PDB file of C-alpha atoms in Angstrom:
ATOM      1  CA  UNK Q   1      26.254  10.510  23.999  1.00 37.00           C
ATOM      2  CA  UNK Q   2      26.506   7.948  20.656  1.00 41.00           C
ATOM      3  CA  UNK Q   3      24.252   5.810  22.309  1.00 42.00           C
ATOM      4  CA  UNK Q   4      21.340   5.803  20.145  1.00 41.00           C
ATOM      5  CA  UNK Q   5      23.546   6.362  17.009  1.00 42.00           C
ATOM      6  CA  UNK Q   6      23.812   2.149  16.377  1.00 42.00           C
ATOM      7  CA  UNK Q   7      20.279   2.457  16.115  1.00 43.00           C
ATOM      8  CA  UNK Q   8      19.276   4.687  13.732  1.00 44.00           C
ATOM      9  CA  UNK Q   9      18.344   3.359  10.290  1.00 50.00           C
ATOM     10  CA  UNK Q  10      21.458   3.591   7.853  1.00 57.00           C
ATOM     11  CA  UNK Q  11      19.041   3.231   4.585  1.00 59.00           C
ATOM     12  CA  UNK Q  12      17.198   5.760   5.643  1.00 61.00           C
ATOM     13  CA  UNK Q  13      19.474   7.848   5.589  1.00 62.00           C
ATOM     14  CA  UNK Q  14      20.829   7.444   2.537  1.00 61.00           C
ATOM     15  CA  UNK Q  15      17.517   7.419   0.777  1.00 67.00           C
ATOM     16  CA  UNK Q  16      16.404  10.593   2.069  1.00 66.00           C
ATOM     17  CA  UNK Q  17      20.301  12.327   2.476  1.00 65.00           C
ATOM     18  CA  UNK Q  18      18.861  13.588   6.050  1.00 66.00           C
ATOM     19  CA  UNK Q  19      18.281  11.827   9.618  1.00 67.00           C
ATOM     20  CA  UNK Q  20      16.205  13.246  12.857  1.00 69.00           C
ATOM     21  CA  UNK Q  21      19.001  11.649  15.093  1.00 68.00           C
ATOM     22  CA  UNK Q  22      19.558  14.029  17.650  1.00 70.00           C
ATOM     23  CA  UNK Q  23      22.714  12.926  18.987  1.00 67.00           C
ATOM     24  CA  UNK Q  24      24.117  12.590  15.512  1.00 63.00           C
ATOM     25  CA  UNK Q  25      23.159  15.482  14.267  1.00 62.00           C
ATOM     26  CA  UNK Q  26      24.734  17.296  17.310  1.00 62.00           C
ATOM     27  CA  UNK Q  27      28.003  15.650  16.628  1.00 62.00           C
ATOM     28  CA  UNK Q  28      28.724  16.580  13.194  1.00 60.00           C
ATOM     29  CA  UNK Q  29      27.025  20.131  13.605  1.00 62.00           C
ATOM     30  CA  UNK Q  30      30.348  21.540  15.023  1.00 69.00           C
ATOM     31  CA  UNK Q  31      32.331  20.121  12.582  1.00 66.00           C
ATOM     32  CA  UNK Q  32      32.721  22.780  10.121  1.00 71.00           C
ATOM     33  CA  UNK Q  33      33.183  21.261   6.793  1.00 78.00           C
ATOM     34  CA  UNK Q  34      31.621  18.617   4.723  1.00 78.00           C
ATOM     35  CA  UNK Q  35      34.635  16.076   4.416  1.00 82.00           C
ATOM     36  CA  UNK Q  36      35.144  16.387   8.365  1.00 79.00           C
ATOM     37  CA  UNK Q  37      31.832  15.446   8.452  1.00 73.00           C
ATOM     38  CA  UNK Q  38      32.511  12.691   6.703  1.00 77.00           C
ATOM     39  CA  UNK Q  39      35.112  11.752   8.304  1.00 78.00           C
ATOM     40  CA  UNK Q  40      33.210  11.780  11.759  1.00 76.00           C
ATOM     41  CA  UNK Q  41      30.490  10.019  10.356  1.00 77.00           C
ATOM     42  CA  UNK Q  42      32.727   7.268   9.325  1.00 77.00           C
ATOM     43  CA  UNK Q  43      33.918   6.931  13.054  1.00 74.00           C
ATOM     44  CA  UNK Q  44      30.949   6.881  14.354  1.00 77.00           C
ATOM     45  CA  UNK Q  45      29.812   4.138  12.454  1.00 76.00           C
ATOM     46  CA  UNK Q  46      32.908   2.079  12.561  1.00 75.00           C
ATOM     47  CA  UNK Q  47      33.153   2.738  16.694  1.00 72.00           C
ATOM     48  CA  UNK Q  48      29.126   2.096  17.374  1.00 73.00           C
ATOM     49  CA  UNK Q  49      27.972   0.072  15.125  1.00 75.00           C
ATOM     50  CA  UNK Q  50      30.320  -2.032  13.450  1.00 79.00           C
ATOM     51  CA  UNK Q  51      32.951  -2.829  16.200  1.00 79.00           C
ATOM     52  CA  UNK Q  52      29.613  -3.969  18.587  1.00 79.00           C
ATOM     53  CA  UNK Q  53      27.903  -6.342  15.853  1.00 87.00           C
ATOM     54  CA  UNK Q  54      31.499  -7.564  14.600  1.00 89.00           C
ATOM     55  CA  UNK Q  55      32.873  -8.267  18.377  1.00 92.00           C
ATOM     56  CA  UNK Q  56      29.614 -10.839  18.523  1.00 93.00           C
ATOM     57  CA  UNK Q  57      30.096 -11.969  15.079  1.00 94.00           C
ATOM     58  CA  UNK Q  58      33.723 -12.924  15.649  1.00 96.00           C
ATOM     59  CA  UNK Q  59      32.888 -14.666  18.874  1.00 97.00           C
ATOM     60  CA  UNK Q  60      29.962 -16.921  17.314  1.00 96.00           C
ATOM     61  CA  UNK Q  61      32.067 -17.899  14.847  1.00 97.00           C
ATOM     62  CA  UNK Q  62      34.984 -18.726  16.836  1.00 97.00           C
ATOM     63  CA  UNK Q  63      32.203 -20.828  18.667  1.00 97.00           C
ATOM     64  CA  UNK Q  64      31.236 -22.666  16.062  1.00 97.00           C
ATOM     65  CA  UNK Q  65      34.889 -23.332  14.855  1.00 97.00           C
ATOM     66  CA  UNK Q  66      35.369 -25.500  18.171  1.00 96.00           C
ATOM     67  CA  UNK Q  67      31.410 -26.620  17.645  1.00 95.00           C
ATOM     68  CA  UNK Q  68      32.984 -30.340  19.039  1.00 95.00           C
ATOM     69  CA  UNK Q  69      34.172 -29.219  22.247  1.00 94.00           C
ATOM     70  CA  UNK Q  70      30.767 -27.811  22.817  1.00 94.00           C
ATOM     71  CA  UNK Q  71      28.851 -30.859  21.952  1.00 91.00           C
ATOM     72  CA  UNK Q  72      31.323 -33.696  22.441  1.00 90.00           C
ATOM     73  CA  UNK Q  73      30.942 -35.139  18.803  1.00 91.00           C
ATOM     74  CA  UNK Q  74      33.690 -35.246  16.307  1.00 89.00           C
ATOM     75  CA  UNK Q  75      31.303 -36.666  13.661  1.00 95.00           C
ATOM     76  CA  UNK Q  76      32.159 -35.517  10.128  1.00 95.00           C
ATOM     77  CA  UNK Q  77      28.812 -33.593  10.102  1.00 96.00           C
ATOM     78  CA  UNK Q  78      30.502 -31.422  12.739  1.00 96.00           C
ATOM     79  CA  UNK Q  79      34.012 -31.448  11.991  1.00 96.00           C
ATOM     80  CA  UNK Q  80      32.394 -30.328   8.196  1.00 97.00           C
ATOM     81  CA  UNK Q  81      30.648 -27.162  10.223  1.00 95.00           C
ATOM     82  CA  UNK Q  82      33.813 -26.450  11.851  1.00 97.00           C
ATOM     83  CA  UNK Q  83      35.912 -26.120   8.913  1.00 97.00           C
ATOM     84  CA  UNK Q  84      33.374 -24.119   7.297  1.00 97.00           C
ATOM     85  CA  UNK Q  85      33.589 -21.527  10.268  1.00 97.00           C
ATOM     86  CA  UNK Q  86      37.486 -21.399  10.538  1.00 97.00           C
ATOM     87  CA  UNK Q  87      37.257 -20.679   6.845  1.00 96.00           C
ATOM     88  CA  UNK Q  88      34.494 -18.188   7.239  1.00 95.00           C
ATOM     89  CA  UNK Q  89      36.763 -16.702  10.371  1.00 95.00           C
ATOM     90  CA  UNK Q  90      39.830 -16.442   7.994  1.00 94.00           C
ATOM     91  CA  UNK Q  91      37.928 -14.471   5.537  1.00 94.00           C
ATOM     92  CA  UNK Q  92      35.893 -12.027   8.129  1.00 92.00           C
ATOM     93  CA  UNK Q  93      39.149 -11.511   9.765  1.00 92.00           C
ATOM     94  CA  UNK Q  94      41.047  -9.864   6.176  1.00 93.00           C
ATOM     95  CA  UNK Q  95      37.483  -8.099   5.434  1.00 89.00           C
ATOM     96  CA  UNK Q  96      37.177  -6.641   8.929  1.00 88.00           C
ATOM     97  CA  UNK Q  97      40.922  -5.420   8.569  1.00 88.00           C
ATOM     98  CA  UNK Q  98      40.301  -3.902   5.261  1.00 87.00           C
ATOM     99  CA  UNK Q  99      37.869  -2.028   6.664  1.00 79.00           C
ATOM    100  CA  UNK Q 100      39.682  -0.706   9.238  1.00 80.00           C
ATOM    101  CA  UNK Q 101      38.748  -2.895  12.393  1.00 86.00           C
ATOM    102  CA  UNK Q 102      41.596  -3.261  14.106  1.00 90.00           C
ATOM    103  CA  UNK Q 103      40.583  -6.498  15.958  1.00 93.00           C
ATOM    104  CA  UNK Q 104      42.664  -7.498  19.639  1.00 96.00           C
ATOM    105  CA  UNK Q 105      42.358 -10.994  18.221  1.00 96.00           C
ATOM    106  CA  UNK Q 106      42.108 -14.200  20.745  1.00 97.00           C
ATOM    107  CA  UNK Q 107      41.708 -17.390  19.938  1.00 97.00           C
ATOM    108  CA  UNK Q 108      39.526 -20.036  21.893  1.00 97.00           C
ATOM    109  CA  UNK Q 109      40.705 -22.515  23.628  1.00 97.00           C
ATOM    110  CA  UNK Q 110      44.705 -21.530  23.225  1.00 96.00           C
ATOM    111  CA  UNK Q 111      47.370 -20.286  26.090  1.00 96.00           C
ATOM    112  CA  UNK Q 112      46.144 -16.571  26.687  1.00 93.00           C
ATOM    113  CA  UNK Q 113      49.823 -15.716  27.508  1.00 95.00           C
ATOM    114  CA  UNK Q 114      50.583 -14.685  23.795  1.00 93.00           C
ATOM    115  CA  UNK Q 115      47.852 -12.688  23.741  1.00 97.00           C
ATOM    116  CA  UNK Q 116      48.194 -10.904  27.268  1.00 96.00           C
ATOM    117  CA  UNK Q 117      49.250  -7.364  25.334  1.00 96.00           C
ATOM    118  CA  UNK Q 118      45.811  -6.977  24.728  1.00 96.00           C
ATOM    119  CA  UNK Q 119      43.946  -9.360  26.991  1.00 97.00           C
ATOM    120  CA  UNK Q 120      42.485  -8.492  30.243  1.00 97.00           C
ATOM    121  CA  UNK Q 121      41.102 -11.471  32.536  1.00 96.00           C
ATOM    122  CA  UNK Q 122      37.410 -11.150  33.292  1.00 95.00           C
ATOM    123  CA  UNK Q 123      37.370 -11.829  36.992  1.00 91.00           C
ATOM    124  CA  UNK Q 124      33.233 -13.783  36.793  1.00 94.00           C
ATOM    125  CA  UNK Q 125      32.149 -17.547  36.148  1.00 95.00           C
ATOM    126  CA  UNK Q 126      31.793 -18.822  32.809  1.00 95.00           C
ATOM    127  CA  UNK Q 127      28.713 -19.167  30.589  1.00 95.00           C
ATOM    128  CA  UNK Q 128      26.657 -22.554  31.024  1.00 94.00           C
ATOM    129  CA  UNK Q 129      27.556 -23.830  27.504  1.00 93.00           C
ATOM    130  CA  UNK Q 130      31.405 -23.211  28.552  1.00 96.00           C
ATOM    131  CA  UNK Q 131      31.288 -25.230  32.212  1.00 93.00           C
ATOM    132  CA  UNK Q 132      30.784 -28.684  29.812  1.00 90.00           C
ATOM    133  CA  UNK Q 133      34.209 -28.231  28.458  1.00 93.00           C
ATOM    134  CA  UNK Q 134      36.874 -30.523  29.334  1.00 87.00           C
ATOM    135  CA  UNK Q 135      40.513 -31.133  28.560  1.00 88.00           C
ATOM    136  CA  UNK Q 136      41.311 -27.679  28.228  1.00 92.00           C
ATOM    137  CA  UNK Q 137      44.786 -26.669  30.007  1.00 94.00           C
ATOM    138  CA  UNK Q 138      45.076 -23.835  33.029  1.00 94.00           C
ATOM    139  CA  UNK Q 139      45.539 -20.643  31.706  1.00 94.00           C
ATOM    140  CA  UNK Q 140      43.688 -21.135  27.807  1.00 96.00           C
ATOM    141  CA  UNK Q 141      41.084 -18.594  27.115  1.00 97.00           C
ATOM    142  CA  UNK Q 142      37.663 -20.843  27.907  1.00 97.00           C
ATOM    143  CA  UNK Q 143      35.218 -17.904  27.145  1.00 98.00           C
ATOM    144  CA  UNK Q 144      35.623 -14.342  24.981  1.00 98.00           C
ATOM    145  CA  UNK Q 145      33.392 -12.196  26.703  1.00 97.00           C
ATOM    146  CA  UNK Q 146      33.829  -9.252  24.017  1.00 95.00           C
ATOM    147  CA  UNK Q 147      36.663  -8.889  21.725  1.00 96.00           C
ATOM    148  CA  UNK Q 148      38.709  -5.557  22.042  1.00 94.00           C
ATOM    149  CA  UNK Q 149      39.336  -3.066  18.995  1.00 92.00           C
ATOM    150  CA  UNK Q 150      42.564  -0.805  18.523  1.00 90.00           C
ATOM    151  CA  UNK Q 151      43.435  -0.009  22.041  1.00 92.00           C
ATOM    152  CA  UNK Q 152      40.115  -1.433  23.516  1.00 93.00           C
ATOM    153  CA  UNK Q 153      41.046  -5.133  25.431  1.00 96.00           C
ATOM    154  CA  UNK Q 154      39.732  -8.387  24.895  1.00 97.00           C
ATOM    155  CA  UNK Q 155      38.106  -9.550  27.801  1.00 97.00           C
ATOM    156  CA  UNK Q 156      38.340 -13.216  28.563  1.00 98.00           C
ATOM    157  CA  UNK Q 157      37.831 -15.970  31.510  1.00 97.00           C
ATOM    158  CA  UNK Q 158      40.153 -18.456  31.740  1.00 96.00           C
ATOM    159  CA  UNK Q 159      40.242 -22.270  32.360  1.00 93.00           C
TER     160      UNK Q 159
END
């Protein structure tokens, strides 16, 4: 039903106070009161929008916090770019959470076992920039295909 929600035009919206977003408009029409409303709108955006983008943001920069197991180079250029990222993680991480994301976090590369509560084993092949990987150990998450939110799963493959 939210489908097209993530795509309508936030600024818009706020510059004119109105949208032509049918399905929107539909869900907060039976809500009878303006803070309800609100309150709706607020999920909506935090469900459709947000928790898609940030789920792809949070993978990318787990990436690019273990860039040298990707590229099999431990220079200082890239050990530089992953301590930027881990740093950059930390931070989106406590901003996410104060926004109310409730991330099913999983790191790369670690045991999945202390994660299992909210993990659920994605039974495909990994990507192509995973299957150049080595020295990982059986069972460690290899690939995040999409990271769960609240009581949403994170799915993951496995080494």
């Amino acid at each position: 039903m939210l489908n097209s929600i993530q795509t309508f035009p936030i600024k818009l919206i706020i510059d004119s106070k109105a949208t032509a977003n049918i399905d929107l408009i539909k869900s907060l029409k039976q809500i009878p009161n303006n803070e309800e409303k609100s309150k709706e709108f607020k999920r909506i955006l935090l469900k459709e929008v947000f928790e898609k983008y940030t789920s792809s943001v949070f993978i990318l920069t787990e990436e690019f916090s273990n860039l040298s197991k990707f590229s099999n180079d431990s220079t200082s250029v890239v050990k530089d770019f992953e301590q930027f990222f881990t740093s950059f993680k930390s931070e989106l991480h406590s901003k996410s959470k104060a926004f109310g994301l409730d991330l099913n976090y999983v790191p790369l590369f670690e045991h999945y076992e202390k994660y299992a509560a909210f993990t659920k084993l994605a039974n495909q092949t990994c990507s192509l920039p995973y299957k150049s990987i080595k020295n990982i150990t059986k069972d460690s998450v290899l690939e995040i295909i999409n990271y769960g939110f609240g009581n949403e799963e994170t799915n993951v493959i496995l080494a």
